[in-house]
Structure formats: structure tokens, C-alpha cells
Short mmCIF file of C-alpha atoms in Angstrom, two decimals:
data_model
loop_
_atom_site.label_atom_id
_atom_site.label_comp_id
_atom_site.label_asym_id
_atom_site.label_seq_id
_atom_site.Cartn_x
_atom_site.Cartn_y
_atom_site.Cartn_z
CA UNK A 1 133.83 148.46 88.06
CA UNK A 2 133.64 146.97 84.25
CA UNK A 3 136.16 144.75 85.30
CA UNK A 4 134.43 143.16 88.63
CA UNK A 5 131.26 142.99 86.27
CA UNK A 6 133.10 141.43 83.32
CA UNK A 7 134.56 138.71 85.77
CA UNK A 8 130.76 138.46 87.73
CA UNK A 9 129.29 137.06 84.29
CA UNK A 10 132.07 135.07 83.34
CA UNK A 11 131.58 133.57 86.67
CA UNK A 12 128.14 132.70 86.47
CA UNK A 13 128.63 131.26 82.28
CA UNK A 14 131.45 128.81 83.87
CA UNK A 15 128.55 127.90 86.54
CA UNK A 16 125.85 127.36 84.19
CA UNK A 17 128.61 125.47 81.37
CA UNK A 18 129.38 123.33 84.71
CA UNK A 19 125.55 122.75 85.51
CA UNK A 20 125.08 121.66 82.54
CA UNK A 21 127.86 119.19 82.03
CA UNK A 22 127.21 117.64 84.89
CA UNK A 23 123.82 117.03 83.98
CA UNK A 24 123.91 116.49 80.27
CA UNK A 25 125.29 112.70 81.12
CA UNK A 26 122.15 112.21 83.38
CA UNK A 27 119.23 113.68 80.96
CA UNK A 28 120.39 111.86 78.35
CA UNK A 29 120.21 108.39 80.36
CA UNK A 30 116.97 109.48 81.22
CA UNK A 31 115.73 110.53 77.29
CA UNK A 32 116.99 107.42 76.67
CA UNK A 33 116.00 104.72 78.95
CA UNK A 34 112.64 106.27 80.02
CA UNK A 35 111.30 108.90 77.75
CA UNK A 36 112.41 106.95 74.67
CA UNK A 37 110.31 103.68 75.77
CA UNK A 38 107.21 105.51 77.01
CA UNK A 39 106.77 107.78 73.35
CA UNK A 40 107.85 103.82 71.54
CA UNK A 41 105.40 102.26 73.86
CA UNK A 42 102.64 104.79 73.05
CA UNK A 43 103.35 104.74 69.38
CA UNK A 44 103.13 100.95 69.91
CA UNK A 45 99.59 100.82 71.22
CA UNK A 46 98.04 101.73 67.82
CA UNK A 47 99.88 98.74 66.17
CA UNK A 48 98.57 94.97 66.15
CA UNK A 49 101.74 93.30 66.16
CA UNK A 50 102.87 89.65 67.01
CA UNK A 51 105.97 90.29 69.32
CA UNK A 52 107.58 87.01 67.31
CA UNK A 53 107.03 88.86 63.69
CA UNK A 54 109.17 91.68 62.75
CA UNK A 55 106.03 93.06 61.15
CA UNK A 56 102.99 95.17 62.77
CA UNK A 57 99.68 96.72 61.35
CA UNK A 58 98.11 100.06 62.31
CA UNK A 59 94.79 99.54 63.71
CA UNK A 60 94.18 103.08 65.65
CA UNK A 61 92.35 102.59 68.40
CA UNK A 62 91.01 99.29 68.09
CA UNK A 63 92.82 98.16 70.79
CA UNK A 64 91.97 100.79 73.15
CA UNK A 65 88.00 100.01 72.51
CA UNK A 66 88.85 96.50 72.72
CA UNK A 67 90.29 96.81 76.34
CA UNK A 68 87.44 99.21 77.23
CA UNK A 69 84.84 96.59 76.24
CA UNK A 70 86.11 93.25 77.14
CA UNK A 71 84.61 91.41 79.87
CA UNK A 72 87.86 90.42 81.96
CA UNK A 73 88.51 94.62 82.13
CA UNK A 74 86.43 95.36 84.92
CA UNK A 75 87.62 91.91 87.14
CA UNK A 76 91.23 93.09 86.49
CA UNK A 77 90.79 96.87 87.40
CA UNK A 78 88.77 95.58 90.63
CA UNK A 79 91.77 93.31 91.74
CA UNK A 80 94.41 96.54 90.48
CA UNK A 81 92.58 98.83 93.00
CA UNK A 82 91.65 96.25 95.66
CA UNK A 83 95.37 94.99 95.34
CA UNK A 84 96.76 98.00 95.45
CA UNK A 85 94.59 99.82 97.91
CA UNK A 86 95.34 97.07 100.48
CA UNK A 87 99.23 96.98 100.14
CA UNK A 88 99.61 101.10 100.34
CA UNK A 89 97.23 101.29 103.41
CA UNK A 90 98.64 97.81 105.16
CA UNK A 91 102.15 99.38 104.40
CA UNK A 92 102.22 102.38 105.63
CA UNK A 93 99.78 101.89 108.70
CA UNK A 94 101.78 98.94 110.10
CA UNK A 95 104.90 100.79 108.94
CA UNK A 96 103.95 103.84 111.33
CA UNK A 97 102.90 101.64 114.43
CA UNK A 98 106.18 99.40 114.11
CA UNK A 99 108.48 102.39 113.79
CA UNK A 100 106.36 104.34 116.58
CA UNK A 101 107.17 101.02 118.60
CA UNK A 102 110.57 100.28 117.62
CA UNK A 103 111.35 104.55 118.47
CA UNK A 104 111.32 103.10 122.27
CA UNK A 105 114.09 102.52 124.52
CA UNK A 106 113.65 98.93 124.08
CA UNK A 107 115.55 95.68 124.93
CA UNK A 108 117.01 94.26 121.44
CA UNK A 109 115.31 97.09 119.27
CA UNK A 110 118.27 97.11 116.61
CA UNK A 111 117.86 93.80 115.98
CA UNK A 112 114.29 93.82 115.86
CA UNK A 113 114.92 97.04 112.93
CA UNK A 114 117.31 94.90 111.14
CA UNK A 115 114.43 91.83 111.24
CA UNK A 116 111.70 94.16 110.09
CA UNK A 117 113.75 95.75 107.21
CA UNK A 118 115.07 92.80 106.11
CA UNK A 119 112.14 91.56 103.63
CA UNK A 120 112.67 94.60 101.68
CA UNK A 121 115.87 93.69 100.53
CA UNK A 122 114.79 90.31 99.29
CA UNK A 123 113.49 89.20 96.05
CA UNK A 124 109.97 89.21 95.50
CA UNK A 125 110.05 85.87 93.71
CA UNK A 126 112.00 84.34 96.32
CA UNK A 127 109.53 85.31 98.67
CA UNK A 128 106.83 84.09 96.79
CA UNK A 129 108.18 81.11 96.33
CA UNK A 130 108.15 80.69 100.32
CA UNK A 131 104.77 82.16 100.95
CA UNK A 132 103.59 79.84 98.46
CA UNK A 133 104.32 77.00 101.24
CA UNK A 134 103.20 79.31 103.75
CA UNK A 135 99.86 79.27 102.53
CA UNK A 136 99.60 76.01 101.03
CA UNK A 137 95.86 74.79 102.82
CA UNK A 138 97.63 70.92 103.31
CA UNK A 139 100.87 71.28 105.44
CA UNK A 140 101.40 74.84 104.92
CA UNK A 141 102.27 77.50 108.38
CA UNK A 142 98.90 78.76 108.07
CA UNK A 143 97.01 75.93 107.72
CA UNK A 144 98.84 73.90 111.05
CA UNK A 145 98.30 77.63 113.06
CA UNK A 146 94.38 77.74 112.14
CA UNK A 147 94.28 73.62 112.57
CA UNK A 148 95.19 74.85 116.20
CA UNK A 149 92.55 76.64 116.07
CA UNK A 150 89.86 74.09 115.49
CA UNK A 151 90.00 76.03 112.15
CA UNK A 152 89.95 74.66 108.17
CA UNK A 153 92.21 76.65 105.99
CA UNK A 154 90.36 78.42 103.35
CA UNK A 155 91.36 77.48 99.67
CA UNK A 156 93.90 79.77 98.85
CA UNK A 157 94.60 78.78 95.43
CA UNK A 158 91.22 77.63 94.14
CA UNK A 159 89.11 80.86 95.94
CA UNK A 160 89.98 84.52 93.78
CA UNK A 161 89.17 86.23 96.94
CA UNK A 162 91.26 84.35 99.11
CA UNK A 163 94.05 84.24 96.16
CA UNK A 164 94.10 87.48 96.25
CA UNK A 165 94.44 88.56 99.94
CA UNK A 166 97.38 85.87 99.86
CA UNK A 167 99.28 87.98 97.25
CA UNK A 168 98.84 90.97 98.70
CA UNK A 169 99.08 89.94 102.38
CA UNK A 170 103.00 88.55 100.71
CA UNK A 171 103.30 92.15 99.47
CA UNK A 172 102.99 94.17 102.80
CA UNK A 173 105.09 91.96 104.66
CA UNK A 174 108.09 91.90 102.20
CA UNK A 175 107.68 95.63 101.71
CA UNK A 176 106.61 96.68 105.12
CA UNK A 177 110.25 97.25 106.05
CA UNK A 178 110.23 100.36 103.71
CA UNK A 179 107.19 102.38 105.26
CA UNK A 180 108.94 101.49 108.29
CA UNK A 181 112.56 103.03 108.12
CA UNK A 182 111.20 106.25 106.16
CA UNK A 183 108.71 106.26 109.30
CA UNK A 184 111.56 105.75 112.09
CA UNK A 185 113.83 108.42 110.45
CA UNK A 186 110.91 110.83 110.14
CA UNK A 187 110.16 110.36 113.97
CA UNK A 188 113.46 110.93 115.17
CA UNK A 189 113.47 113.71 113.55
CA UNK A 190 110.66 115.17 115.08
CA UNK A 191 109.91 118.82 117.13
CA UNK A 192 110.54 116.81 120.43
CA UNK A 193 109.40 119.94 122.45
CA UNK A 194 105.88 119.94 121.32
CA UNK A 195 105.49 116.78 122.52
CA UNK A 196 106.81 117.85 126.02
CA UNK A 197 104.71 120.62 125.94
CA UNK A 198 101.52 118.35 125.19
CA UNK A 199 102.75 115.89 128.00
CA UNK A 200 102.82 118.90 130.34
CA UNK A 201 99.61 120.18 129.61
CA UNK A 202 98.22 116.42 130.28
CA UNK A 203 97.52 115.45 126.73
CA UNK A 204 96.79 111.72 126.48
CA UNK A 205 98.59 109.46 124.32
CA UNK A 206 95.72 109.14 121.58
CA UNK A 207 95.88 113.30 121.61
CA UNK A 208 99.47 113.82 121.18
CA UNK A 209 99.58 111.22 118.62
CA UNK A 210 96.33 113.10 116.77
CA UNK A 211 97.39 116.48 117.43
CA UNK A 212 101.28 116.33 117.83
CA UNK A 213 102.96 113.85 115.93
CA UNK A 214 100.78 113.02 113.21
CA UNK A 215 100.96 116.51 111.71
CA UNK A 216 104.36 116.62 111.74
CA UNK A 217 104.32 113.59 109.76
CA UNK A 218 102.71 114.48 106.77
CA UNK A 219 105.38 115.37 104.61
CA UNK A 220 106.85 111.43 104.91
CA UNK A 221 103.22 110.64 105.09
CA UNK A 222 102.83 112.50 101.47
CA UNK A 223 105.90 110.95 100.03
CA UNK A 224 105.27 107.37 101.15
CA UNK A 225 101.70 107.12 99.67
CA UNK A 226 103.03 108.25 96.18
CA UNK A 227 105.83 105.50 96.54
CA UNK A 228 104.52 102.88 98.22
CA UNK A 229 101.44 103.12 95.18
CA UNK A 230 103.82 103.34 92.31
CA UNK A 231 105.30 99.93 93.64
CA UNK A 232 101.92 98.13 94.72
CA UNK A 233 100.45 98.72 90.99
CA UNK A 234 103.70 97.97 89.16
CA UNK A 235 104.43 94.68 91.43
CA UNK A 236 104.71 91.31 89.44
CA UNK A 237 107.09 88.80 90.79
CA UNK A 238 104.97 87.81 93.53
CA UNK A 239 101.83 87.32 91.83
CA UNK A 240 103.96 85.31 89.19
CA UNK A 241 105.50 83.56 91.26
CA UNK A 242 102.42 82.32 93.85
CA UNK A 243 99.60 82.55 91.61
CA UNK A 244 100.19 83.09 87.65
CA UNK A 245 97.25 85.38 87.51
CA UNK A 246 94.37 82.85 88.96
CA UNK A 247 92.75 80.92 90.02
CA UNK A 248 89.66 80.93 88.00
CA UNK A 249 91.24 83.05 85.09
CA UNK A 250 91.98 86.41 86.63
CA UNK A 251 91.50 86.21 90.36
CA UNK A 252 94.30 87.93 91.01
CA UNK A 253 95.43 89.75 87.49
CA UNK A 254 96.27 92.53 87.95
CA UNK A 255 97.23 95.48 84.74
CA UNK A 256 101.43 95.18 85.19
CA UNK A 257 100.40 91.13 84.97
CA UNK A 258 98.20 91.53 81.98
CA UNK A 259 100.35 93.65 80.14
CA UNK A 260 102.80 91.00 80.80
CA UNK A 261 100.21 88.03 79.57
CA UNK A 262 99.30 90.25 76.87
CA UNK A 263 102.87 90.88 75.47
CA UNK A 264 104.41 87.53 76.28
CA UNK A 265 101.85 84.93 76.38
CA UNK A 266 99.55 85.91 73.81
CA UNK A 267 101.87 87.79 71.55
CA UNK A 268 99.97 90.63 71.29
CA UNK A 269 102.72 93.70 72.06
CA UNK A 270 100.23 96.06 70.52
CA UNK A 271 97.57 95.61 73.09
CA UNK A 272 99.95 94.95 75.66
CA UNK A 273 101.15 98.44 75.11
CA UNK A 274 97.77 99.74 75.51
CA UNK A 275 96.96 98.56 78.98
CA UNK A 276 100.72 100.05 80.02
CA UNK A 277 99.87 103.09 78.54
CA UNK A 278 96.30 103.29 80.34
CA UNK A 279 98.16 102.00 83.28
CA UNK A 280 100.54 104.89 83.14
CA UNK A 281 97.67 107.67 82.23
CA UNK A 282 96.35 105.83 85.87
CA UNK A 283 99.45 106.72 87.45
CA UNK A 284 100.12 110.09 86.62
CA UNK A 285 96.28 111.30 87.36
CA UNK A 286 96.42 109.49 91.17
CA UNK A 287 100.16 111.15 91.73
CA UNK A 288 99.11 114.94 90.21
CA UNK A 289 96.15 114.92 92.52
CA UNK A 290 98.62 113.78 95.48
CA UNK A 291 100.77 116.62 94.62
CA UNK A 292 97.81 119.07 94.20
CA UNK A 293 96.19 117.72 97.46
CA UNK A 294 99.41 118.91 99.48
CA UNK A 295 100.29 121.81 97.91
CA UNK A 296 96.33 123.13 99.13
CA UNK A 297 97.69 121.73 102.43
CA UNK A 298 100.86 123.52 102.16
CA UNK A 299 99.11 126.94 101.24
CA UNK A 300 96.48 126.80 104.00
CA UNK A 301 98.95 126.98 106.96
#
């Protein structure tokens, strides 16, 4: 019996030393390349420091009170959370309808998924770079399709407003194929005898979709707005790449873009810093109340 015991713990040490061999490499990738920058980055925000000077100055919070009373604070939080708001609900709602569509016995439907996906896998500043003729109000696509029309184009580059649905319409299409496979997967793998069971008890197509499918959803649902909202905030290529920030200033800054003008243009990595570390503060308080949010779900069922 002593022996069987003896050889049961020496059993589980070899698991755990295993365990944590195997994950030892991983963790310290992880200390390195993501804990390590976001303590430096932090540490970084209470600095003035020209990123061409190897020397910085402490200046506490200054820079945090300097962000929280500028005037061009409240214009580029306003585009962050129109921006962002936009893309994550465009996403995922024309994600779900295209991959409820695409779930059908249809004529050429793997083709069509491979057409759909396909922006995803492109870069963002190659696709703003082709949007940007796209939308261009002379000879652009959308300008000769609202000509048509009877139609002027509106001033995409000179209007923020207009500036700014350009960027972000850019942003759902090239990332709509995402939503849309994590959608199609989640479908087809799906109770299929509820929805029988709904059909049989003469449950329109609105109702099964409310009742049935929709439900069973939520989990992918759950996971995509987390992901699909980490991206939208953090994107930058494509409003590089179309609009540098403008027109007008900051019609379509956004925080990942200032921290970039900040840090790179201006030379000011200390108050760059700042707005990534408010940024991230942003982050973390949207995705615990996500998490919170389902686990109530979870426990009411």
C-alpha cells in the first residue's frame, strides 16, 4: 500500500515538473514581450522625454492632467468610440447575416466563403491604399455609382464626418470575413433538433431566429464582441494609410493614432505613453464588464 502511494506522488511531481516545463518557455515570452512593455510603458508615462534624446525628466502626472484638459481630448475619444462602436456592431451583424446566408445549400457557396474571408487576410495598408481610390469624390467607384444616381459624392477627405465613416466603412469590410467564419462554424455547430422542433410547432422564421438560434449563439456572440473591440480600438494602418488622422486636424484620430503622433511625430514618448496607458485602463474596464455581464448570464440559467 506505501508502495502504490509512494509511486501515486511521484507520479503526480513528474506531472507537475512536466507542466511546468512545458510552460516555463511560454510565460517567460509572455513576461517578456508583454508584461515587460506594459510596467516600462507605465513607468514611462510619468517621464517627459524626447524619443530622439537618451535623456527624460520626471514630471508625475503632468501629462495625465495635460491629456485630461486639452481641447483635441474630447474630439479624439468621440471618433475612438464612434469608430469603434461602428466597426464591432457593422462586424459582427453583417458577419451573422452572411454566415446565416452562406449556411444554405447554395449554388457556388464555397467560393462565395473564400471571397468573403478573403479581406481578412490582407493588409490593412494595402487596403487602404485601394479604398483610398475607392472613395476618391473625382473618378473614384463611389463617386461614378452615386453619379448614376443623379448623386454628388460627398467630400470624403475634406468633411471629418464623412472621413470618418470612410475609415471605418474600410474597416468592416476588410475584417468582416472574421465575424463571419467564427459565425459559420458556430452555426454548424448548432442543436439542429430545436430548430426542427420550432419548425414543427409552426414557429416563423423571425421566431426561431429570436428564440432558437440566437441563444445558442451567445457564447461566439460573447467572444466576438471582446475581439472584434480589441482590434477596432487598436486599428492604425488604415487610418494611416487613407487619412493621416484628418481632415481638419483630428477628424478621424483616433487614441492608437495619437499615441502614434504623440510618440513619433511630436517626440513626446512620455505623453504618448500616457494615452496607451489610458487606452489600456479603457480596455480592460469594457472587457471585465463583458466577462462579468456573461458570467450573470451564465449563473441565471
Amino acid at each position: 500500500m506505501d508502495n502504490l502511494r509512494k509511486r501515486a506522488k511521484r507520479s503526480k511531481r513528474n506531472e507537475w515538473w512536466l507542466a511546468a516545463a512545458l510552460l516555463f518557455p511560454n510565460l517567460l515570452l509572455l513576461v517578456l514581450f508583454t508584461y515587460r512593455p506594459l510596467i516600462d510603458n507605465f513607468r514611462l508615462s510619468f517621464f517627459n522625454w524626447n524619443i530622439s534624446s537618451p535623456n527624460s525628466t520626471f514630471i508625475g502626472l503632468n501629462n495625465y492632467v495635460e491629456f485630461f484638459t486639452r481641447e483635441d481630448t474630447a474630439q479624439v475619444l468621440l471618433n475612438t468610440l464612434v469608430f469603434t462602436f461602428f466597426a464591432v456592431v457593422g462586424s459582427m451583424v453583417l458577419g451573422l447575416l452572411l454566415a446565416m446566408l452562406l449556411d444554405q445549400k447554395l449554388f457556388g457557396r464555397n467560393f462565395v466563403r473564400s471571397m468573403v474571408f478573403a479581406p481578412f487576410v490582407i493588409s490593412g495598408a494595402a487596403i487602404g491604399v485601394a479604398f483610398q481610390f475607392v472613395f476618391d469624390p473625382n473618378f473614384g467607384l463611389v463617386q461614378d455609382l452615386l453619379l448614376r444616381l443623379g448623386i454628388s459624392s460627398p467630400q470624403f477627405y475634406q468633411d471629418p464626418k464623412w472621413a470618418l465613416f470612410m475609415v471605418t466603412f474600410t474597416f468592416v469590410w476588410k475584417n468582416l470575413g472574421y465575424s463571419f467564419v467564427i459565425y459559420l462554424a458556430a452555426l454548424q455547430g448548432l442543436n439542429k433538433d430545436l430548430a426542427e422542433a420550432a419548425d414543427i410547432d409552426g414557429a416563423s422564421a423571425w421566431t426561431r431566429f429570436w428564440k432558437v438560434t440566437l441563444p445558442q449563439l451567445r457564447p461566439t456572440t460573447f467572444f466576438l464582441s471582446i475581439t472584434v473591440t480589441l482590434n477596432s480600438v487598436q486599428v492604425f494602418d488604415i487610418i494611416h494609410t487613407m487619412t493621416r488622422g484628418g481632415p481638419l486636424g483630428n477628424g478621424t484620430t483616433t487614441l492608437v493614432y495619437q499615441v502614434y503622433t504623440e510618440t513619433f511625430s511630436n517626440y513626446r514618448a512620455g505623453y504618448g505613453a500616457t494615452i496607451a496607458t489610458i487606452l489600456f485602463l479603457i480596455l480592460l474596464t469594457i472587457t471585465v464588464i463583458q466577462v462579468r455581464y456573461m458570467d450573470k448570464e451564465n449563473k441565471q440559467k
